[in-house]
Amino acid sequence: MPVLRIPTPLRVYTNGQSDVTVSGSNISEALSDLTNQYPTIKPHLFTDGGDLRPFVNLFVGEHNIKDLQGVNTPIKDGEKIMLIPSIAGG
Amino acid sequence: MLPELSHEEILRYSRHLLIPEVGLEGQRKLKNSSALVIGTGGLGSPVALYLAAAGIGRIGLVDYDVVDKSNLQRQVIHGTSTVGVLKVESARAKLTDLNPDIQVDVYNEPFTSENAIRIAKDYDVLIDGTDNFPTRYLTNDVCVFLGKPNIYGSIFRFDGQLSVFYAKEGPCYRCLFPEPPPPGLVPSCAEGGVLGVLPGTIGTLQATEALKVLLGIGDPMIGRLLLYNALDMSFDFVKLKKNPKCRVCGPNADIKELIDYEEFCGVPGHDHEDGSAGSGLDITAPELAERVKVNHLKLLDVREPHELEISALPNAVNIPLGQLASRLTELDSADDMVVFCKGGTRSARALELLASAGFKKVKNLKGGINAWAKEVDTNLPVY
């Protein structure tokens, strides 16, 4: 199953888990599974209307899903999905 | 015409001159080049030190802060002897000791829309070592408008990011992050902490990229983003593309000049905690000390459990901010309540959450438990 890498700022919502195994054949399904497993992460990823928040960047392998098929981007078994956060510390 | 190197400089840079990719000509290029380091904190410290050591002819330092003892865990350009000194002066003294042959120009002022172009226009590269979203968007836009590379690094706890945003040849920061996250979602290092060596790792990588760009060698991180995690010791690279809808560097860009970045991000252009929830919503530490003598007050501590080992107030209930929304049933909106955290930022957000849930008798301890430690109970440490 695909593995979703959770960035540090959001791990507080995944019981500290850095990698969450999710089910699904595309990003949308994988994110649904993630938010089912960890419901408190949902408002940080999605707007009230259910759209992915603009500052949320998801990469499948090396590629931003915005450059692929968005949340319909297909994912393969074992593929790494990375959630890339905005961080500002310096 | 590139400047010549003196015999002393040839000796100083001998190890560079031995590398064919640098050589005498490369070192003269570095002497002829300039870099503006925005922020002389965790990232700016190693960046400025290594660029000075490498012989960049002119280094600019922008910061308006003074050195605080809590900086020294990671800001290695400063020292115990310069606590209380302007950061740019503390840094300049260290750099000119390390390399007296270079010019160090300091700008003891915040980097803002008003002064950014004036400060940045004569530098070859800008290095983003800031600690907040408004200044990051500002740095990006300045680089896009002036056509300069933005050597980007950013850190949080154990995570670091690195890229070279250069709109002439690839994406800019806004192509990846068109909008900042909502205020409060991503804690600052002042709130959330940072591993002291992390800015050392990312800052030295930024210095590496700056040298590569200035020398015109290697494969700079244009169009690539490094994601580093110190706990996993993982280095992941992803590809970045120019966003055709980018509002500053896209073909239909509608942002043509610098804007109000604090308004755009909804947060101030620094990571200091002002500790206030706004007028009428705060209680100061001395006021709280008086009130607890006469009234029954519920104290709500919204810090993380491990912070209670550093300092705590007796009889306070601990519900970390991240759990507050799901644990409201443990609180009674009829109670007079004072909410606190380390410095007042998280508790101010807790107040907003409580207000939206119908709690009306809630105050924020201005400046947090640190204010209490400074003004009421000096037996407690400040952190």
Tab-separated table of C-alpha atoms in Angstrom:
chain	number	residue	atom	x	y	z
A	1	MET	CA	0.000	0.000	0.000
A	2	PRO	CA	1.181	3.599	-0.563
A	3	VAL	CA	2.972	5.374	2.255
A	4	LEU	CA	2.236	8.996	3.073
A	5	ARG	CA	5.055	10.966	4.662
A	6	ILE	CA	3.764	13.425	7.257
A	7	PRO	CA	5.802	16.581	7.926
A	8	THR	CA	6.740	17.483	11.496
A	9	PRO	CA	4.175	20.279	11.965
A	10	LEU	CA	1.318	17.883	11.156
A	11	ARG	CA	2.556	14.860	13.118
A	12	VAL	CA	0.754	16.160	16.173
A	13	TYR	CA	-2.413	15.013	14.362
A	14	THR	CA	-1.088	11.539	13.475
A	15	ASN	CA	-0.022	10.428	16.965
A	16	GLY	CA	3.528	11.409	16.044
A	17	GLN	CA	3.627	9.018	13.058
A	18	SER	CA	5.998	10.171	10.314
A	19	ASP	CA	4.839	7.606	7.770
A	20	VAL	CA	1.227	6.551	7.460
A	21	THR	CA	0.282	3.604	5.292
A	22	VAL	CA	-2.835	4.445	3.343
A	23	SER	CA	-5.096	2.589	0.959
A	24	GLY	CA	-6.346	3.902	-2.351
A	25	SER	CA	-5.505	3.975	-6.013
A	26	ASN	CA	-5.279	7.744	-6.310
A	27	ILE	CA	-4.408	10.747	-4.134
A	28	SER	CA	-8.003	11.544	-3.320
A	29	GLU	CA	-8.639	8.026	-1.964
A	30	ALA	CA	-5.348	8.011	-0.082
A	31	LEU	CA	-6.203	11.299	1.614
A	32	SER	CA	-9.678	10.018	2.498
A	33	ASP	CA	-8.071	7.044	4.169
A	34	LEU	CA	-5.629	9.311	6.005
A	35	THR	CA	-8.396	11.556	7.327
A	36	ASN	CA	-10.417	8.490	8.340
A	37	GLN	CA	-7.457	7.229	10.331
A	38	TYR	CA	-6.650	10.655	11.781
A	39	PRO	CA	-9.753	12.877	11.601
A	40	THR	CA	-8.170	15.883	13.342
A	41	ILE	CA	-5.746	16.390	10.435
A	42	LYS	CA	-8.602	17.006	8.003
A	43	PRO	CA	-9.180	20.755	8.585
A	44	HIS	CA	-5.463	21.353	8.076
A	45	LEU	CA	-5.541	19.788	4.606
A	46	PHE	CA	-9.003	20.603	3.305
A	47	THR	CA	-11.208	23.685	3.198
A	48	ASP	CA	-14.727	23.494	4.639
A	49	GLY	CA	-15.873	22.981	1.047
A	50	GLY	CA	-13.712	19.861	0.750
A	51	ASP	CA	-11.024	21.289	-1.534
A	52	LEU	CA	-7.347	20.772	-0.855
A	53	ARG	CA	-5.972	23.923	0.779
A	54	PRO	CA	-3.764	25.940	-1.606
A	55	PHE	CA	-0.700	25.797	0.647
A	56	VAL	CA	-0.820	21.990	0.794
A	57	ASN	CA	1.702	20.477	-1.591
A	58	LEU	CA	1.589	16.781	-2.313
A	59	PHE	CA	4.285	15.009	-4.258
A	60	VAL	CA	4.115	11.520	-5.692
A	61	GLY	CA	7.672	10.399	-6.057
A	62	GLU	CA	9.470	13.490	-7.347
A	63	HIS	CA	6.445	15.194	-8.845
A	64	ASN	CA	3.933	17.705	-7.541
A	65	ILE	CA	0.398	16.430	-8.086
A	66	LYS	CA	-0.404	19.934	-9.390
A	67	ASP	CA	1.859	19.056	-12.355
A	68	LEU	CA	0.128	15.669	-12.755
A	69	GLN	CA	-3.604	15.064	-12.390
A	70	GLY	CA	-4.204	16.798	-9.065
A	71	VAL	CA	-6.077	14.685	-6.529
A	72	ASN	CA	-6.911	12.233	-9.326
A	73	THR	CA	-3.231	11.383	-9.768
A	74	PRO	CA	-2.951	7.589	-9.648
A	75	ILE	CA	-0.670	5.992	-7.086
A	76	LYS	CA	0.924	2.587	-7.078
A	77	ASP	CA	1.424	0.112	-4.311
A	78	GLY	CA	4.354	1.058	-2.100
A	79	GLU	CA	4.729	4.479	-3.711
A	80	LYS	CA	5.857	7.311	-1.473
A	81	ILE	CA	3.584	10.316	-1.204
A	82	MET	CA	5.061	13.360	0.462
A	83	LEU	CA	3.125	16.118	2.093
A	84	ILE	CA	5.344	19.174	1.885
A	85	PRO	CA	4.672	21.871	4.420
A	86	SER	CA	5.283	25.579	4.412
A	87	ILE	CA	7.791	26.164	7.164
A	88	ALA	CA	9.344	29.519	7.916
A	89	GLY	CA	11.871	29.046	10.698
A	90	GLY	CA	15.355	30.369	10.276
B	1	MET	CA	37.976	42.971	-15.078
B	2	LEU	CA	38.180	40.707	-12.071
B	3	PRO	CA	40.175	41.990	-9.097
B	4	GLU	CA	43.640	40.579	-8.475
B	5	LEU	CA	44.477	38.534	-5.381
B	6	SER	CA	47.259	39.650	-3.056
B	7	HIS	CA	49.879	37.153	-1.923
B	8	GLU	CA	48.161	37.030	1.432
B	9	GLU	CA	44.860	36.229	-0.240
B	10	ILE	CA	46.485	33.538	-2.371
B	11	LEU	CA	47.716	31.887	0.805
B	12	ARG	CA	44.364	32.302	2.550
B	13	TYR	CA	42.420	30.737	-0.323
B	14	SER	CA	45.045	28.148	-1.216
B	15	ARG	CA	42.658	25.206	-0.742
B	16	HIS	CA	40.192	26.808	-3.154
B	17	LEU	CA	42.890	27.581	-5.699
B	18	LEU	CA	43.824	23.903	-5.757
B	19	ILE	CA	40.333	22.913	-6.927
B	20	PRO	CA	40.173	23.160	-10.718
B	21	GLU	CA	36.483	24.190	-10.595
B	22	VAL	CA	37.430	27.239	-8.541
B	23	GLY	CA	41.070	28.045	-9.241
B	24	LEU	CA	42.520	31.526	-9.383
B	25	GLU	CA	39.820	32.835	-11.690
B	26	GLY	CA	37.029	31.433	-9.527
B	27	GLN	CA	38.495	32.968	-6.418
B	28	ARG	CA	38.759	36.335	-8.187
B	29	LYS	CA	35.087	35.912	-9.174
B	30	LEU	CA	34.199	35.391	-5.523
B	31	LYS	CA	36.193	38.471	-4.550
B	32	ASN	CA	34.218	40.398	-7.144
B	33	SER	CA	30.844	39.090	-5.952
B	34	SER	CA	28.383	40.088	-3.283
B	35	ALA	CA	25.730	38.338	-1.195
B	36	LEU	CA	22.971	39.752	0.967
B	37	VAL	CA	22.178	37.598	3.989
B	38	ILE	CA	18.689	38.395	5.260
B	39	GLY	CA	18.566	37.482	8.940
B	40	THR	CA	21.623	36.762	11.073
B	41	GLY	CA	19.986	34.014	13.099
B	42	GLY	CA	20.182	30.234	12.858
B	43	LEU	CA	20.547	30.067	9.074
B	44	GLY	CA	22.312	33.395	8.615
B	45	SER	CA	25.060	32.429	11.062
B	46	PRO	CA	26.643	29.567	9.108
B	47	VAL	CA	25.837	31.182	5.765
B	48	ALA	CA	27.645	34.407	6.647
B	49	LEU	CA	30.570	32.622	8.315
B	50	TYR	CA	31.236	30.321	5.361
B	51	LEU	CA	30.717	33.008	2.730
B	52	ALA	CA	33.126	35.280	4.580
B	53	ALA	CA	35.660	32.487	4.919
B	54	ALA	CA	35.248	31.696	1.208
B	55	GLY	CA	36.186	35.233	0.263
B	56	ILE	CA	32.950	36.722	-1.065
B	57	GLY	CA	34.054	40.309	-1.625
B	58	ARG	CA	31.060	42.008	-0.075
B	59	ILE	CA	28.573	40.567	2.376
B	60	GLY	CA	25.470	42.449	3.496
B	61	LEU	CA	23.743	41.557	6.743
B	62	VAL	CA	20.147	42.547	7.476
B	63	ASP	CA	18.761	42.210	10.995
B	64	TYR	CA	17.269	44.573	13.555
B	65	ASP	CA	17.414	42.331	16.582
B	66	VAL	CA	19.834	42.061	19.483
B	67	VAL	CA	21.530	38.840	20.559
B	68	ASP	CA	19.547	36.971	23.205
B	69	LYS	CA	20.891	34.148	25.331
B	70	SER	CA	18.244	31.796	23.867
B	71	ASN	CA	19.799	32.377	20.404
B	72	LEU	CA	23.134	30.827	21.284
B	73	GLN	CA	21.935	27.210	21.094
B	74	ARG	CA	22.092	27.571	17.288
B	75	GLN	CA	23.200	31.068	16.192
B	76	VAL	CA	26.902	30.321	16.241
B	77	ILE	CA	28.040	33.628	14.763
B	78	HIS	CA	27.164	35.269	18.083
B	79	GLY	CA	28.580	34.546	21.519
B	80	THR	CA	27.978	34.946	25.225
B	81	SER	CA	30.077	38.117	25.122
B	82	THR	CA	27.716	39.687	22.551
B	83	VAL	CA	24.419	39.004	24.346
B	84	GLY	CA	22.526	42.306	24.210
B	85	VAL	CA	24.576	43.562	21.235
B	86	LEU	CA	22.958	44.301	17.848
B	87	LYS	CA	23.070	41.087	15.833
B	88	VAL	CA	24.496	42.794	12.753
B	89	GLU	CA	27.335	44.292	14.838
B	90	SER	CA	27.982	41.025	16.675
B	91	ALA	CA	28.091	39.226	13.309
B	92	ARG	CA	30.239	41.873	11.626
B	93	ALA	CA	32.856	41.598	14.389
B	94	LYS	CA	33.036	37.818	13.929
B	95	LEU	CA	33.215	38.043	10.126
B	96	THR	CA	35.919	40.689	10.016
B	97	ASP	CA	37.944	38.653	12.497
B	98	LEU	CA	37.522	35.584	10.309
B	99	ASN	CA	38.358	37.474	7.119
B	100	PRO	CA	39.537	41.102	7.262
B	101	ASP	CA	39.932	41.220	3.469
B	102	ILE	CA	36.194	41.329	2.780
B	103	GLN	CA	33.712	44.163	3.094
B	104	VAL	CA	30.805	43.655	5.484
B	105	ASP	CA	27.893	46.081	5.164
B	106	VAL	CA	25.255	45.999	7.865
B	107	TYR	CA	21.624	47.073	7.764
B	108	ASN	CA	20.281	47.384	11.278
B	109	GLU	CA	16.661	47.514	10.216
B	110	PRO	CA	13.817	45.122	9.474
B	111	PHE	CA	13.686	44.030	5.809
B	112	THR	CA	10.479	45.660	4.565
B	113	SER	CA	8.693	46.627	1.360
B	114	GLU	CA	9.950	50.173	1.918
B	115	ASN	CA	13.678	49.428	2.112
B	116	ALA	CA	14.099	46.019	0.445
B	117	ILE	CA	14.823	47.175	-3.104
B	118	ARG	CA	17.254	49.859	-1.912
B	119	ILE	CA	19.135	47.332	0.221
B	120	ALA	CA	19.086	44.416	-2.232
B	121	LYS	CA	19.620	46.021	-5.627
B	122	ASP	CA	23.432	45.990	-5.608
B	123	TYR	CA	23.919	42.380	-4.472
B	124	ASP	CA	24.433	39.415	-6.770
B	125	VAL	CA	22.464	36.901	-4.674
B	126	LEU	CA	20.021	37.086	-1.788
B	127	ILE	CA	20.069	34.480	0.937
B	128	ASP	CA	16.814	33.881	2.746
B	129	GLY	CA	17.629	33.245	6.383
B	130	THR	CA	14.507	34.850	7.791
B	131	ASP	CA	12.246	33.377	10.433
B	132	ASN	CA	8.769	34.311	9.250
B	133	PHE	CA	6.409	34.039	6.288
B	134	PRO	CA	5.978	37.766	5.454
B	135	THR	CA	9.734	38.300	5.043
B	136	ARG	CA	10.035	35.093	2.993
B	137	TYR	CA	7.384	36.274	0.508
B	138	LEU	CA	9.028	39.701	0.466
B	139	THR	CA	12.474	38.204	-0.215
B	140	ASN	CA	11.029	36.117	-3.031
B	141	ASP	CA	9.259	39.011	-4.701
B	142	VAL	CA	12.322	41.254	-4.401
B	143	CYS	CA	14.387	38.550	-6.126
B	144	VAL	CA	11.814	38.136	-8.899
B	145	PHE	CA	11.560	41.887	-9.516
B	146	LEU	CA	15.340	42.428	-9.425
B	147	GLY	CA	16.101	39.224	-11.377
B	148	LYS	CA	18.326	37.782	-8.660
B	149	PRO	CA	18.649	34.230	-7.309
B	150	ASN	CA	17.021	33.546	-3.929
B	151	ILE	CA	19.047	30.978	-1.985
B	152	TYR	CA	16.261	29.559	0.126
B	153	GLY	CA	16.491	27.604	3.345
B	154	SER	CA	13.868	27.016	5.995
B	155	ILE	CA	13.716	24.982	9.193
B	156	PHE	CA	11.326	23.655	11.825
B	157	ARG	CA	12.217	21.286	14.674
B	158	PHE	CA	13.950	18.469	12.713
B	159	ASP	CA	12.842	19.403	9.188
B	160	GLY	CA	14.743	21.531	6.720
B	161	GLN	CA	14.134	22.704	3.159
B	162	LEU	CA	16.560	24.011	0.572
B	163	SER	CA	16.161	25.365	-2.934
B	164	VAL	CA	17.366	28.061	-5.285
B	165	PHE	CA	14.417	30.087	-6.481
B	166	TYR	CA	15.448	31.947	-9.600
B	167	ALA	CA	12.546	33.093	-11.747
B	168	LYS	CA	14.789	33.761	-14.771
B	169	GLU	CA	15.638	30.067	-14.995
B	170	GLY	CA	13.020	28.227	-12.935
B	171	PRO	CA	10.264	28.493	-10.377
B	172	CYS	CA	10.043	31.040	-7.583
B	173	TYR	CA	8.943	30.483	-3.995
B	174	ARG	CA	5.392	31.507	-4.850
B	175	CYS	CA	5.221	28.908	-7.642
B	176	LEU	CA	5.447	26.285	-4.878
B	177	PHE	CA	3.685	28.177	-2.113
B	178	PRO	CA	1.181	30.552	-3.777
B	179	GLU	CA	-0.302	31.379	-0.387
B	180	PRO	CA	0.981	31.203	3.161
B	181	PRO	CA	-0.662	28.804	5.587
B	182	PRO	CA	-3.310	30.339	7.805
B	183	PRO	CA	-1.905	32.113	10.859
B	184	GLY	CA	-1.277	29.703	13.671
B	185	LEU	CA	-1.105	26.476	11.671
B	186	VAL	CA	2.676	26.338	11.487
B	187	PRO	CA	4.323	27.239	14.785
B	188	SER	CA	7.441	29.407	14.693
B	189	CYS	CA	10.709	28.144	16.138
B	190	ALA	CA	10.085	30.446	19.119
B	191	GLU	CA	6.922	28.462	19.835
B	192	GLY	CA	7.740	25.012	18.503
B	193	GLY	CA	11.498	24.827	18.968
B	194	VAL	CA	14.257	23.728	16.624
B	195	LEU	CA	17.204	21.356	16.885
B	196	GLY	CA	20.213	23.659	17.250
B	197	VAL	CA	22.349	21.973	14.612
B	198	LEU	CA	19.559	21.922	12.008
B	199	PRO	CA	20.147	25.502	10.780
B	200	GLY	CA	23.831	24.579	10.639
B	201	THR	CA	23.040	21.788	8.182
B	202	ILE	CA	20.655	23.807	6.033
B	203	GLY	CA	22.670	27.046	6.303
B	204	THR	CA	25.864	25.406	5.103
B	205	LEU	CA	23.919	23.939	2.186
B	206	GLN	CA	22.648	27.445	1.377
B	207	ALA	CA	26.227	28.727	1.472
B	208	THR	CA	27.211	25.886	-0.867
B	209	GLU	CA	24.483	26.829	-3.331
B	210	ALA	CA	25.412	30.519	-3.139
B	211	LEU	CA	29.039	29.694	-3.984
B	212	LYS	CA	27.985	27.456	-6.884
B	213	VAL	CA	25.706	30.142	-8.296
B	214	LEU	CA	28.355	32.857	-7.925
B	215	LEU	CA	31.047	30.665	-9.464
B	216	GLY	CA	28.739	29.314	-12.165
B	217	ILE	CA	29.719	25.726	-11.399
B	218	GLY	CA	27.875	22.493	-10.714
B	219	ASP	CA	24.168	21.911	-10.763
B	220	PRO	CA	22.439	24.455	-8.525
B	221	MET	CA	19.139	23.612	-6.858
B	222	ILE	CA	17.075	25.581	-9.381
B	223	GLY	CA	13.827	23.677	-9.968
B	224	ARG	CA	14.572	21.245	-7.151
B	225	LEU	CA	13.642	21.191	-3.486
B	226	LEU	CA	15.525	19.280	-0.821
B	227	LEU	CA	13.561	17.980	2.138
B	228	TYR	CA	15.823	17.040	5.001
B	229	ASN	CA	14.775	15.299	8.188
B	230	ALA	CA	17.395	15.046	10.899
B	231	LEU	CA	15.614	12.309	12.873
B	232	ASP	CA	15.377	9.992	9.887
B	233	MET	CA	18.599	11.390	8.365
B	234	SER	CA	16.629	11.463	5.136
B	235	PHE	CA	17.344	13.667	2.131
B	236	ASP	CA	14.466	13.670	-0.350
B	237	PHE	CA	14.582	15.664	-3.565
B	238	VAL	CA	11.518	16.712	-5.519
B	239	LYS	CA	11.188	18.556	-8.803
B	240	LEU	CA	9.654	22.008	-8.948
B	241	LYS	CA	8.148	23.559	-12.024
B	242	LYS	CA	7.265	27.110	-12.826
B	243	ASN	CA	3.612	27.681	-12.011
B	244	PRO	CA	1.947	29.236	-15.084
B	245	LYS	CA	-0.532	30.894	-12.716
B	246	CYS	CA	2.184	32.378	-10.485
B	247	ARG	CA	1.125	35.879	-9.490
B	248	VAL	CA	4.662	37.293	-9.502
B	249	CYS	CA	6.641	35.345	-12.109
B	250	GLY	CA	3.940	33.805	-14.333
B	251	PRO	CA	3.034	35.115	-17.792
B	252	ASN	CA	-0.079	36.786	-16.397
B	253	ALA	CA	1.458	38.000	-13.165
B	254	ASP	CA	-0.674	40.643	-11.492
B	255	ILE	CA	1.657	41.488	-8.609
B	256	LYS	CA	4.053	43.997	-10.132
B	257	GLU	CA	5.398	45.696	-7.045
B	258	LEU	CA	6.042	44.887	-3.420
B	259	ILE	CA	2.902	44.565	-1.305
B	260	ASP	CA	2.026	44.596	2.406
B	261	TYR	CA	3.390	41.168	3.344
B	262	GLU	CA	2.194	41.204	6.939
B	263	GLU	CA	-1.330	41.746	5.675
B	264	PHE	CA	-0.891	39.060	2.992
B	265	CYS	CA	0.276	36.495	5.569
B	266	GLY	CA	-1.870	37.684	8.462
B	267	VAL	CA	1.090	37.506	10.828
B	268	PRO	CA	3.834	39.925	11.857
B	269	GLY	CA	7.175	39.982	10.052
B	270	HIS	CA	9.100	38.490	12.954
B	271	ASP	CA	8.827	35.405	15.147
B	272	HIS	CA	8.846	37.156	18.504
B	273	GLU	CA	5.899	36.441	20.701
B	274	ASP	CA	4.145	39.669	21.649
B	275	GLY	CA	2.065	37.541	23.953
B	276	SER	CA	-1.175	39.490	23.644
B	277	ALA	CA	-4.618	38.296	22.579
B	278	GLY	CA	-5.726	41.857	21.856
B	279	SER	CA	-7.257	44.695	23.810
B	280	GLY	CA	-9.500	43.693	26.683
B	281	LEU	CA	-8.587	40.014	26.370
B	282	ASP	CA	-5.352	40.006	28.361
B	283	ILE	CA	-4.471	39.854	31.994
B	284	THR	CA	-0.914	40.703	33.031
B	285	ALA	CA	1.090	38.477	35.344
B	286	PRO	CA	0.961	40.954	38.300
B	287	GLU	CA	-2.817	41.399	37.785
B	288	LEU	CA	-3.268	37.652	37.810
B	289	ALA	CA	-1.187	37.381	40.987
B	290	GLU	CA	-3.603	39.814	42.677
B	291	ARG	CA	-6.738	38.150	41.344
B	292	VAL	CA	-5.852	34.631	42.378
B	293	LYS	CA	-5.651	35.897	45.981
B	294	VAL	CA	-9.317	36.921	46.020
B	295	ASN	CA	-11.113	35.017	43.274
B	296	HIS	CA	-11.434	31.446	42.293
B	297	LEU	CA	-9.892	31.277	38.858
B	298	LYS	CA	-9.505	28.306	36.613
B	299	LEU	CA	-6.031	28.180	35.065
B	300	LEU	CA	-5.738	26.479	31.675
B	301	ASP	CA	-2.229	25.645	30.450
B	302	VAL	CA	-2.238	24.961	26.684
B	303	ARG	CA	1.441	24.005	26.390
B	304	GLU	CA	2.736	20.562	25.456
B	305	PRO	CA	3.130	18.158	28.419
B	306	HIS	CA	6.963	18.130	28.217
B	307	GLU	CA	7.031	21.888	28.779
B	308	LEU	CA	5.466	21.434	32.224
B	309	GLU	CA	8.747	19.936	33.371
B	310	ILE	CA	10.423	23.299	32.728
B	311	SER	CA	7.937	25.455	34.598
B	312	ALA	CA	4.360	25.111	35.785
B	313	LEU	CA	1.685	26.908	37.778
B	314	PRO	CA	-0.001	24.993	40.611
B	315	ASN	CA	-3.592	23.845	40.022
B	316	ALA	CA	-3.462	24.572	36.295
B	317	VAL	CA	-5.247	22.157	33.976
B	318	ASN	CA	-3.103	21.106	31.001
B	319	ILE	CA	-4.774	20.665	27.624
B	320	PRO	CA	-2.323	21.175	24.733
B	321	LEU	CA	-3.620	23.612	22.119
B	322	GLY	CA	-3.768	20.893	19.464
B	323	GLN	CA	-6.182	18.873	21.638
B	324	LEU	CA	-8.303	21.744	22.900
B	325	ALA	CA	-11.006	21.551	20.234
B	326	SER	CA	-11.662	17.895	20.990
B	327	ARG	CA	-11.503	18.266	24.802
B	328	LEU	CA	-13.785	21.260	25.365
B	329	THR	CA	-16.187	19.096	27.375
B	330	GLU	CA	-13.567	18.994	30.130
B	331	LEU	CA	-14.065	22.746	30.631
B	332	ASP	CA	-17.004	24.741	31.990
B	333	SER	CA	-17.862	27.960	30.165
B	334	ALA	CA	-19.312	29.335	33.419
B	335	ASP	CA	-15.855	29.389	35.014
B	336	ASP	CA	-13.675	32.466	35.147
B	337	MET	CA	-10.659	31.200	33.289
B	338	VAL	CA	-7.139	32.381	32.491
B	339	VAL	CA	-5.340	30.624	29.636
B	340	PHE	CA	-1.579	30.593	29.363
B	341	CYS	CA	1.299	29.081	27.402
B	342	LYS	CA	5.024	29.876	27.167
B	343	GLY	CA	4.836	33.387	25.749
B	344	GLY	CA	1.159	34.115	25.035
B	345	THR	CA	0.874	33.172	21.350
B	346	ARG	CA	-0.702	29.743	21.672
B	347	SER	CA	-2.969	30.900	24.495
B	348	ALA	CA	-4.157	33.795	22.322
B	349	ARG	CA	-5.188	31.218	19.704
B	350	ALA	CA	-6.814	29.120	22.411
B	351	LEU	CA	-8.862	32.186	23.374
B	352	GLU	CA	-10.169	32.490	19.815
B	353	LEU	CA	-11.120	28.832	19.832
B	354	LEU	CA	-12.818	29.119	23.238
B	355	ALA	CA	-14.656	32.297	22.201
B	356	SER	CA	-16.046	30.549	19.130
B	357	ALA	CA	-17.239	27.737	21.407
B	358	GLY	CA	-19.148	30.188	23.622
B	359	PHE	CA	-16.654	30.723	26.430
B	360	LYS	CA	-17.023	34.367	27.435
B	361	LYS	CA	-15.200	34.607	30.770
B	362	VAL	CA	-11.719	33.838	29.515
B	363	LYS	CA	-8.547	35.929	29.635
B	364	ASN	CA	-5.092	35.429	28.158
B	365	LEU	CA	-2.053	35.633	30.428
B	366	LYS	CA	-0.073	38.259	28.518
B	367	GLY	CA	3.471	37.089	27.878
B	368	GLY	CA	2.649	33.614	29.185
B	369	ILE	CA	4.317	31.761	32.015
B	370	ASN	CA	7.572	33.473	31.049
B	371	ALA	CA	6.030	36.824	32.054
B	372	TRP	CA	4.918	35.217	35.330
B	373	ALA	CA	8.475	33.956	35.863
B	374	LYS	CA	9.934	37.408	35.202
B	375	GLU	CA	7.410	39.536	37.071
B	376	VAL	CA	5.831	37.408	39.811
B	377	ASP	CA	7.711	34.239	40.683
B	378	THR	CA	11.393	34.624	39.856
B	379	ASN	CA	12.038	31.130	41.194
B	380	LEU	CA	10.664	29.864	37.873
B	381	PRO	CA	13.024	29.759	34.880
B	382	VAL	CA	12.381	31.695	31.664
B	383	TYR	CA	12.694	29.627	28.490
